[in-house]
Short mmCIF file of C-alpha atoms in Angstrom, two decimals:
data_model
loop_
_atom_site.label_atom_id
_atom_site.label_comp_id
_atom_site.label_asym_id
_atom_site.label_seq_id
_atom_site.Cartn_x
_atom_site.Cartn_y
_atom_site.Cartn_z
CA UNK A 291 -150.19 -10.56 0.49
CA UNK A 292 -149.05 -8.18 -2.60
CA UNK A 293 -151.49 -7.60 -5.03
CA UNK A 294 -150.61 -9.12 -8.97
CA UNK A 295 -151.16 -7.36 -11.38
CA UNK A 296 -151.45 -10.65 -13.84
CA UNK A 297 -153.67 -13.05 -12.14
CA UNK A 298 -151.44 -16.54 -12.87
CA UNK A 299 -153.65 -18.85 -15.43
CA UNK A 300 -154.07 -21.75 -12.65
CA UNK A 301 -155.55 -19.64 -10.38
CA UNK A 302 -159.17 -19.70 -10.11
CA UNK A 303 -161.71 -16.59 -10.10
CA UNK A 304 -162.50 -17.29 -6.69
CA UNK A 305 -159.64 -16.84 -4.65
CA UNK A 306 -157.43 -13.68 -4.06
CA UNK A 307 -154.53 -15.23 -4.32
CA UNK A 308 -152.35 -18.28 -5.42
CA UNK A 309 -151.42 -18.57 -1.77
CA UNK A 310 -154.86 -18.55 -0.15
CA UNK A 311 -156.01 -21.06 -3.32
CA UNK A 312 -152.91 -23.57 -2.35
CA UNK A 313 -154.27 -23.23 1.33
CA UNK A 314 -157.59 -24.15 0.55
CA UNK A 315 -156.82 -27.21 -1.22
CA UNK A 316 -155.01 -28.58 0.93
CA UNK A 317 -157.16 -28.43 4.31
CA UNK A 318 -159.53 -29.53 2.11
CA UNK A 319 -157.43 -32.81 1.84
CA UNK A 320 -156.89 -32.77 5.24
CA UNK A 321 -160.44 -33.04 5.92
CA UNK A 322 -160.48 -35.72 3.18
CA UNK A 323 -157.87 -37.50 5.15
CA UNK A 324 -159.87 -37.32 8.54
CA UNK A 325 -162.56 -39.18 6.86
CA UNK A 326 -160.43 -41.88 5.75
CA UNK A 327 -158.94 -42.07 9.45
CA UNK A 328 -162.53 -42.28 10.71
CA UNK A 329 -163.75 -44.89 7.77
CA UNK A 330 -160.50 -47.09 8.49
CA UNK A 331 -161.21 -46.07 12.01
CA UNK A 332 -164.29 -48.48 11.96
CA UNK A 333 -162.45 -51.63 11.09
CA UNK A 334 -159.71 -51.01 13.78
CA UNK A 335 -162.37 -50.83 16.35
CA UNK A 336 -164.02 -54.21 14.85
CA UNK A 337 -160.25 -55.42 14.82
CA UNK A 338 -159.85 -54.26 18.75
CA UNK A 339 -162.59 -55.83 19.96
CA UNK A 340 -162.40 -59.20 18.30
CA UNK A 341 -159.01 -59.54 19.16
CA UNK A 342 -159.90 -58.61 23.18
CA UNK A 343 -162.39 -61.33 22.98
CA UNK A 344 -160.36 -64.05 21.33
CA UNK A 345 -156.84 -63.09 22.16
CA UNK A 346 -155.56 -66.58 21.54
CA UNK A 347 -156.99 -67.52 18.75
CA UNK A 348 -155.58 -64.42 16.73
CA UNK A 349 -152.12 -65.68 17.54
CA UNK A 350 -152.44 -68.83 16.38
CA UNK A 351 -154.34 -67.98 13.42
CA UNK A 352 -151.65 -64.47 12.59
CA UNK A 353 -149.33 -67.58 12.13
CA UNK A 354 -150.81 -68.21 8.88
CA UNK A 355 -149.46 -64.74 7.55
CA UNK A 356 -145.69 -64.58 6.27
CA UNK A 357 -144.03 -61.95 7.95
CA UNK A 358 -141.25 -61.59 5.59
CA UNK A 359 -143.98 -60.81 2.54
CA UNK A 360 -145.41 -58.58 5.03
CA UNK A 361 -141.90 -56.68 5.97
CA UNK A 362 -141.12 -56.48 2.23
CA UNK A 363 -144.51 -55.05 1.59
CA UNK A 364 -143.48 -52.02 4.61
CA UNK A 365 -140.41 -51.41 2.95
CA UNK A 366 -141.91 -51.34 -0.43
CA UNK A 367 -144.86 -48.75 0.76
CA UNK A 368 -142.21 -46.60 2.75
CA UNK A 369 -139.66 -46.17 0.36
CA UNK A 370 -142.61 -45.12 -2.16
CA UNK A 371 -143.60 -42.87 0.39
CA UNK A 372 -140.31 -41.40 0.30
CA UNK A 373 -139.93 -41.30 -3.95
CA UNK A 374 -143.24 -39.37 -3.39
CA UNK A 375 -141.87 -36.71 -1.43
CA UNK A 376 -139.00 -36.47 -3.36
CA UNK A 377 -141.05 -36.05 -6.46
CA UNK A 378 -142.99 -32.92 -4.79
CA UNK A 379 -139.46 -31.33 -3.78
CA UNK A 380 -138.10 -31.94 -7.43
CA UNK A 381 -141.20 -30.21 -8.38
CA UNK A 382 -140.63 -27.53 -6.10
CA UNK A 383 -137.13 -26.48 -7.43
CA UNK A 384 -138.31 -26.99 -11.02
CA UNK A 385 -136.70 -30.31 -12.35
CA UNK A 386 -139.30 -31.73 -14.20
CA UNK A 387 -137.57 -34.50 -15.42
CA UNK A 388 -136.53 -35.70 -11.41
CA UNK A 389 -140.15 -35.37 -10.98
CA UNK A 390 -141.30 -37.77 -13.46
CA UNK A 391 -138.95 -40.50 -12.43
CA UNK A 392 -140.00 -40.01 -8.85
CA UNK A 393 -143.66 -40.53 -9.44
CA UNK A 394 -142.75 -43.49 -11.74
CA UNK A 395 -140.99 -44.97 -9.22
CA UNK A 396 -143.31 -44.55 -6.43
CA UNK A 397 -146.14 -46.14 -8.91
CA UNK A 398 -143.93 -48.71 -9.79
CA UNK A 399 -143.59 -49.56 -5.53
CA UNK A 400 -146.87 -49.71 -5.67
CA UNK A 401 -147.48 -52.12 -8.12
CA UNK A 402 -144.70 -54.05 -6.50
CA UNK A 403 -146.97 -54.25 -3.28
CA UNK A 404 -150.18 -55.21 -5.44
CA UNK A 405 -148.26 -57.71 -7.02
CA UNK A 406 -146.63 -59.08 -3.26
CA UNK A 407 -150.29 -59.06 -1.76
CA UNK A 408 -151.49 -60.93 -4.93
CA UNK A 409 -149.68 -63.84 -3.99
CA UNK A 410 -150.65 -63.66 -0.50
CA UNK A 411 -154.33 -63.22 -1.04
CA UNK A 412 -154.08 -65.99 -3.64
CA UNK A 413 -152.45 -68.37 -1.38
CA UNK A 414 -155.34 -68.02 1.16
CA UNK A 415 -157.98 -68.40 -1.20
CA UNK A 416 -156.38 -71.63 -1.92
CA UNK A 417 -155.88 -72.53 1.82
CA UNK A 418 -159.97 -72.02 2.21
CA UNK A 419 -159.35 -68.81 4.27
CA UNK A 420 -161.77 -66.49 2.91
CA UNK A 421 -164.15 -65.29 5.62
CA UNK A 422 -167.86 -65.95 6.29
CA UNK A 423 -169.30 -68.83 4.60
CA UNK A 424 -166.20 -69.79 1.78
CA UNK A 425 -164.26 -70.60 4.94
CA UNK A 426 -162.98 -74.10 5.34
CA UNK A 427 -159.70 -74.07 6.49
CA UNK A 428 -159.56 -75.86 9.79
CA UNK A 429 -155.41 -76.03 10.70
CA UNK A 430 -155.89 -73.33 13.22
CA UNK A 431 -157.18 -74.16 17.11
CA UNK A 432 -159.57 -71.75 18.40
CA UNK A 433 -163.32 -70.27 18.62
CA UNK A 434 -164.21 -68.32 15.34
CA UNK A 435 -160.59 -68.60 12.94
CA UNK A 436 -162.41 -66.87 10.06
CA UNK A 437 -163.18 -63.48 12.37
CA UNK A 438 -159.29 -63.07 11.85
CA UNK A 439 -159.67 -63.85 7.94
CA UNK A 440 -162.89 -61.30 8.13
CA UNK A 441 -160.79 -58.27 9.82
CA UNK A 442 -157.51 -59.30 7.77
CA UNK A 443 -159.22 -59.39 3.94
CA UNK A 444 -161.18 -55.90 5.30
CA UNK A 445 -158.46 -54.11 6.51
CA UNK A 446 -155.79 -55.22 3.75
CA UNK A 447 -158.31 -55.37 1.04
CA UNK A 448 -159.65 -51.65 1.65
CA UNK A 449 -156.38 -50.41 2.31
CA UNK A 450 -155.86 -52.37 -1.26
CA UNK A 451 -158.08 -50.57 -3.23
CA UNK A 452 -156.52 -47.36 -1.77
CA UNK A 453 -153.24 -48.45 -3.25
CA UNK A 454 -155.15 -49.43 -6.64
CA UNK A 455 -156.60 -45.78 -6.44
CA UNK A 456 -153.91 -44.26 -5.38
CA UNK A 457 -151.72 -45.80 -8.61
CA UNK A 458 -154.23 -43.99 -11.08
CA UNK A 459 -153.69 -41.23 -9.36
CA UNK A 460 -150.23 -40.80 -9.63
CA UNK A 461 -150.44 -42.27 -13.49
CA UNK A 462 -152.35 -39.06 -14.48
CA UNK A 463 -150.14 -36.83 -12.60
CA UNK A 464 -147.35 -38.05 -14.93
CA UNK A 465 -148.99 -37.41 -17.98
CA UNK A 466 -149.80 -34.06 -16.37
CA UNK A 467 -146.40 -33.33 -15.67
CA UNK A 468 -144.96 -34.54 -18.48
CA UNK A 469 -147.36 -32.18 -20.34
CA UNK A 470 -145.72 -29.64 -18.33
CA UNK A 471 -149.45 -28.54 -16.17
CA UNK A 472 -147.31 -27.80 -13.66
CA UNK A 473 -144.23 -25.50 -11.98
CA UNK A 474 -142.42 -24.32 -8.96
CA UNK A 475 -145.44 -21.93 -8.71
CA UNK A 476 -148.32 -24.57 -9.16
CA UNK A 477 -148.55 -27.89 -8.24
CA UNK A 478 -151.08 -28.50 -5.67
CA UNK A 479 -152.21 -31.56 -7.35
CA UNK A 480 -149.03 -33.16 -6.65
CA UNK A 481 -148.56 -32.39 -3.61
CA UNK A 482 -152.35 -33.07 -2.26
CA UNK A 483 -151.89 -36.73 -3.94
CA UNK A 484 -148.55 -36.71 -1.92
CA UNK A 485 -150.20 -35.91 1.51
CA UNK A 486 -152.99 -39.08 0.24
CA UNK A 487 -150.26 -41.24 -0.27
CA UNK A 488 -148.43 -40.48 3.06
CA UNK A 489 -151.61 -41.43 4.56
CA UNK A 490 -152.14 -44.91 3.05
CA UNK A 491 -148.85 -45.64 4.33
CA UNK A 492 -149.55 -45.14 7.68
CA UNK A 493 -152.36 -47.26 8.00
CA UNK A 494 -150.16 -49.70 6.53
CA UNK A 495 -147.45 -48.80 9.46
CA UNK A 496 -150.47 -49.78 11.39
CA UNK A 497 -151.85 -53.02 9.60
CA UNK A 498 -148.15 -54.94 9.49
CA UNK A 499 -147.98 -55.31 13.30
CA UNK A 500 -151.52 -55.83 14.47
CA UNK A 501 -151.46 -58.38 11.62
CA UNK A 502 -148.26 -59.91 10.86
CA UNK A 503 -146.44 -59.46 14.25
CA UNK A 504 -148.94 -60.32 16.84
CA UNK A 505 -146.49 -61.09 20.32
CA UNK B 75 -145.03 -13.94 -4.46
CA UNK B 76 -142.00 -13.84 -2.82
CA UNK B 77 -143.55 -14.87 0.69
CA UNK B 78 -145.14 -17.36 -0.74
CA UNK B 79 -141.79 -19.27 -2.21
CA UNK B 80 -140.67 -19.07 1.93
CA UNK B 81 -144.32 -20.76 2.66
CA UNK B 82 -143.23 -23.55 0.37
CA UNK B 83 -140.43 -25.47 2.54
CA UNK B 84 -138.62 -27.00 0.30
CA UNK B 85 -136.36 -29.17 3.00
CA UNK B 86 -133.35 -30.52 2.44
CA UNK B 87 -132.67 -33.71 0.57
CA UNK B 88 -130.91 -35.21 3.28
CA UNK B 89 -133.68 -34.91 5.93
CA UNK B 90 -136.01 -36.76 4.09
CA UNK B 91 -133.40 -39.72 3.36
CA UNK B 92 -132.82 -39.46 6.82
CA UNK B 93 -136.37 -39.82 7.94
CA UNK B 94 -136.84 -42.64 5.22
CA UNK B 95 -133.70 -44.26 6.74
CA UNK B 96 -134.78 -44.37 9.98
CA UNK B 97 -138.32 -45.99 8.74
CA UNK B 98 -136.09 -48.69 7.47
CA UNK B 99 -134.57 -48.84 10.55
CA UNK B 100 -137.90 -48.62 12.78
CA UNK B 101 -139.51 -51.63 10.31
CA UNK B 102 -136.75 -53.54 11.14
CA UNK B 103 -136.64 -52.81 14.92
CA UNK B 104 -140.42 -53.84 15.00
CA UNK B 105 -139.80 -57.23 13.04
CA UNK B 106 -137.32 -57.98 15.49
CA UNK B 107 -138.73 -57.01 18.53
CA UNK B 108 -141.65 -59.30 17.75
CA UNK B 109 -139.36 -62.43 17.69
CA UNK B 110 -138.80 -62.42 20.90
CA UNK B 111 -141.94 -62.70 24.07
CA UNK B 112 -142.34 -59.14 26.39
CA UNK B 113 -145.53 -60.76 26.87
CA UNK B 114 -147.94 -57.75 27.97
CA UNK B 115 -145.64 -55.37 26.65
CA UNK B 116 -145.95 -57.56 23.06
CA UNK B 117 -148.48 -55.18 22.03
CA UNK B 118 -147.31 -51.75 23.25
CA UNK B 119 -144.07 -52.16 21.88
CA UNK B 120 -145.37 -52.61 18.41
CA UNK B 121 -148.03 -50.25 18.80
CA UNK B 122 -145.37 -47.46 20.33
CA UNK B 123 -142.69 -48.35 17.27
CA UNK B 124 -145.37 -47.92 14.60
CA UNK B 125 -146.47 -44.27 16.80
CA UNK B 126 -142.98 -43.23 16.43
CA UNK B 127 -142.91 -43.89 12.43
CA UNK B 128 -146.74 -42.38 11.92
CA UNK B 129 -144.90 -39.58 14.03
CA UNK B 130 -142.11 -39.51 11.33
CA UNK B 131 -144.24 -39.86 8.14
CA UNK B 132 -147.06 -36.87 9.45
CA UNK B 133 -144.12 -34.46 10.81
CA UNK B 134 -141.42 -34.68 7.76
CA UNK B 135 -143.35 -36.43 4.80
CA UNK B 136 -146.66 -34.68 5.29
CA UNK B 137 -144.74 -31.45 6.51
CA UNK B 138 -147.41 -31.30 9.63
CA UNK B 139 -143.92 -30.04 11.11
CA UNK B 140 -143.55 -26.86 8.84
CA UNK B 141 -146.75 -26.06 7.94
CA UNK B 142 -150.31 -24.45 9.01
CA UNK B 143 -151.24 -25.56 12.07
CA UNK B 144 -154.63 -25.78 11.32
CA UNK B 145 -153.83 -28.62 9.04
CA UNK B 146 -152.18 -30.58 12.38
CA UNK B 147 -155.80 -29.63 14.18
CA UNK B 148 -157.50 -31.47 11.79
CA UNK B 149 -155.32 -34.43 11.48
CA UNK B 150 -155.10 -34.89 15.80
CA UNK B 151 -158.97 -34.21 15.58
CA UNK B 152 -159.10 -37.39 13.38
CA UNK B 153 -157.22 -39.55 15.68
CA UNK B 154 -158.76 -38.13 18.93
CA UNK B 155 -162.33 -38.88 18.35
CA UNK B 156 -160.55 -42.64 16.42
CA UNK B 157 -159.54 -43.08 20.17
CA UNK B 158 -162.96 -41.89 21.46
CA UNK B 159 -164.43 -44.79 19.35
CA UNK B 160 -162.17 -47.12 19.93
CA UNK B 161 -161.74 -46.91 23.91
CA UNK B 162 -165.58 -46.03 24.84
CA UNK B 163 -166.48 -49.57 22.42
CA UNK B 164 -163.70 -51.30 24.66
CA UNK B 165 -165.39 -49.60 27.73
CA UNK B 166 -168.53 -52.34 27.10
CA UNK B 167 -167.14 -55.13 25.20
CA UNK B 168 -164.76 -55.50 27.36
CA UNK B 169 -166.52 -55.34 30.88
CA UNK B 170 -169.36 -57.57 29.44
CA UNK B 171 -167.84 -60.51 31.45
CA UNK B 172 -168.59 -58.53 34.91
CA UNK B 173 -172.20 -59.07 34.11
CA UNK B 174 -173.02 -62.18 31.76
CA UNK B 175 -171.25 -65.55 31.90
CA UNK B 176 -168.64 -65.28 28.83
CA UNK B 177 -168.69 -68.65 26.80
CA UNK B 178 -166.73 -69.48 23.63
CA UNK B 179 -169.39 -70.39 20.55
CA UNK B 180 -169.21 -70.88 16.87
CA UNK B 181 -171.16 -67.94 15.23
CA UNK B 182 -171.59 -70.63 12.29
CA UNK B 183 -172.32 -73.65 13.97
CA UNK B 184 -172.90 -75.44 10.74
CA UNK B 185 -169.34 -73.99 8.97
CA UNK B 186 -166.81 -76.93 7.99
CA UNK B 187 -164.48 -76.54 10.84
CA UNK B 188 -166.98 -77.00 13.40
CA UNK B 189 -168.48 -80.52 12.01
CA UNK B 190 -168.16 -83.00 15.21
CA UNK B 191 -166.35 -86.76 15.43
CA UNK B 192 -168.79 -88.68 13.68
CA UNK B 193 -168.67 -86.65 10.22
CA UNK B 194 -164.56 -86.94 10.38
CA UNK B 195 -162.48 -84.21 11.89
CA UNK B 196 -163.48 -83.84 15.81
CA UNK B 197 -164.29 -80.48 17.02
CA UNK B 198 -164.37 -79.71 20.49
CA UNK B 199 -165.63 -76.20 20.14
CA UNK B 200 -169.10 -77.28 18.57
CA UNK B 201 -170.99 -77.06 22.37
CA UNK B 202 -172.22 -79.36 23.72
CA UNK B 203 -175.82 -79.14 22.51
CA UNK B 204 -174.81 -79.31 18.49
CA UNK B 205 -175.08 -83.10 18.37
CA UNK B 206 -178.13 -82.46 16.79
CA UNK B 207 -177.59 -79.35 15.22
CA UNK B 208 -174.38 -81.05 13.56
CA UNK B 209 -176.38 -84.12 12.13
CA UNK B 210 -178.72 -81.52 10.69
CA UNK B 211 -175.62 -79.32 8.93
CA UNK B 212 -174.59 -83.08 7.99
CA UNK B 213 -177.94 -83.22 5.87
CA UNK B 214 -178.15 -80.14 4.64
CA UNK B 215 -174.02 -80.24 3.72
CA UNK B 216 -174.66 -83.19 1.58
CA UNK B 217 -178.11 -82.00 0.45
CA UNK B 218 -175.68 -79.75 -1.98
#
């Protein structure tokens, strides 16, 4: 690595170089990201065994999910995954501009899957399908319904409130950009959101099948 | 500085409409696929389709493919002790039968959906010894 003379204002006093700073920061979100695996990790295991013990009764109760809202919610979160990394490239050859429209867009996607699991939460809510005790709905056969309901509001509703996050996120790297924080040479912030975002998408590339397509 | 503009990979536009096409395409493979009964293979088919686009989002999207490996370390570390969890909990849970008689039971025997024949909608997964665990959820039901 050649030595600058000017040390670059967004590089801190404690690294050598931009290069080793970039590195940093990023297997630092990679270790972020292995947490998440492990804490969403937990849920798929609750998720695994439940459905080994009742096999039957999470097909008849997946039923209750609409597979097309589901789809359109993939879709949605992949195509934002993809305005995402398009965002980081425009960033990359210096079109700022590109760059905010990107990161709008892949917010907007995201709101657009808020909005989508709004009316699906809301419809079971009014169906009585909200686990543990505010269960009542009794259309589906089988031991224990609401253990599907219990591992479906979990898994959706964390993965949620990564979305939610994962919105405010992005909103401040627009202002950011727009302020012009960042260049070809700097912008670790987008791309470490990027590599968060990539991730919350595939957990959902996880979630639509064992939920919404169970054979 | 000018090694690290070759660190940067800035890939083509095309590859990552192409990877974000064939998403599309995977996503729609998957839906399908689960309209129609492999039976066993239900499962494994949607499991190995979403594999394949995880595969797609970590390699191109998260540039796993072009960067560090280190980074790839952590992320299969992740997943490998995920599987470690997940398979040595399936390990018990799922043998349990070979020991203990496995029986069906309402962890909420006094829930709604399990109320028995005489209280209106019949239930014939409330066991057999609820008669008079029912008549007391009955009570304490209309207690509130």
């Amino acid at each position: 690595m050649s030595q600058t003379t000017a040390r670059p204002a967004h590089l801190q006093h404690h690294f050598t170089d931009v290069h080793q700073q970039a590195e940093s920061a990023k297997l630092g979100i990679w270790i972020f990201l292995l947490t998440e695996v492990l804490l969403f990790g937990g849920l798929f295991c609750f998720y695994a065994i439940y459905r080994s013990w009742n096999p039957d009764m999470f097909h008849n109760a997946h039923a209750f999910l609409n597979v097309w809202m589901g789809a359109t919610n993939t879709v949605v979160l992949i195509v934002s995954s993809l305005t995402m990394a398009l965002a980081i490239r425009s960033m990359q050859l210096g079109r700022r501009k590109h760059t905010i429209v990107f990161l709008a867009g892949t917010v907007l996607l995201a709101c657009v899957f808020m909005v989508i699991k709004y009316f699906e939460y809301s419809h079971k809510i009014h169906l009585g399908q909200l686990p543990g005790k505010w269960y009542f709905f009794e259309g589906i056969a089988g031991t224990n319904p609401h253990i599907f309901f219990s591992a479906y509001f979990l898994m959706t509703g964390l993965h949620g409130f990564h979305v939610l996050g994962g919105i405010a996120v992005i909103t401040w790297l627009i202002i950011k950009t727009a302020r012009g924080s960042f260049s070809p040479e700097y912008y670790t912030p987008i791309e470490m959101t990027g590599l968060y975002w990539h991730l919350v998408d595939l957990i959902w590339i996880f979630l639509f099948p064992l939920f919404y397509l169970i054979g | 500085m000018k090694d690290d503009a070759a660190q940067r990979h800035i890939l083509p536009l095309n590859l990552y409409l192409a990877v974000g096409s064939g998403l599309l395409v995977l996503t729609v493979i998957t839906v399908a696929a689960a309209q129609m009964d492999f039976g066993q293979m239900n499962l494994l088919i949607a499991m190995g389709i979403a594999v394949v686009k995880a595969t797609l989002v970590a390699m191109f999207f998260m540039h796993l493919k072009y960067d560090n490996r280190i980074y790839m370390l952590v992320f299969v570390g992740s997943l490998l002790f995920l599987g470690v969890f997940i398979i040595f909990t399936m390990f018990d849970t799922l043998r349990r039968g070979d020991i203990y008689e496995e029986i069906s039971e309402p962890y909420l025997k006094e829930a709604v959906i399990y109320r028995t024949a005489e209280t209106g909608t019949a239930s014939s997964h409330a066991a057999a010894d609820s008669s008079h665990t029912a008549a007391e959820a009955e009570t304490e039901t209309t207690d509130h």
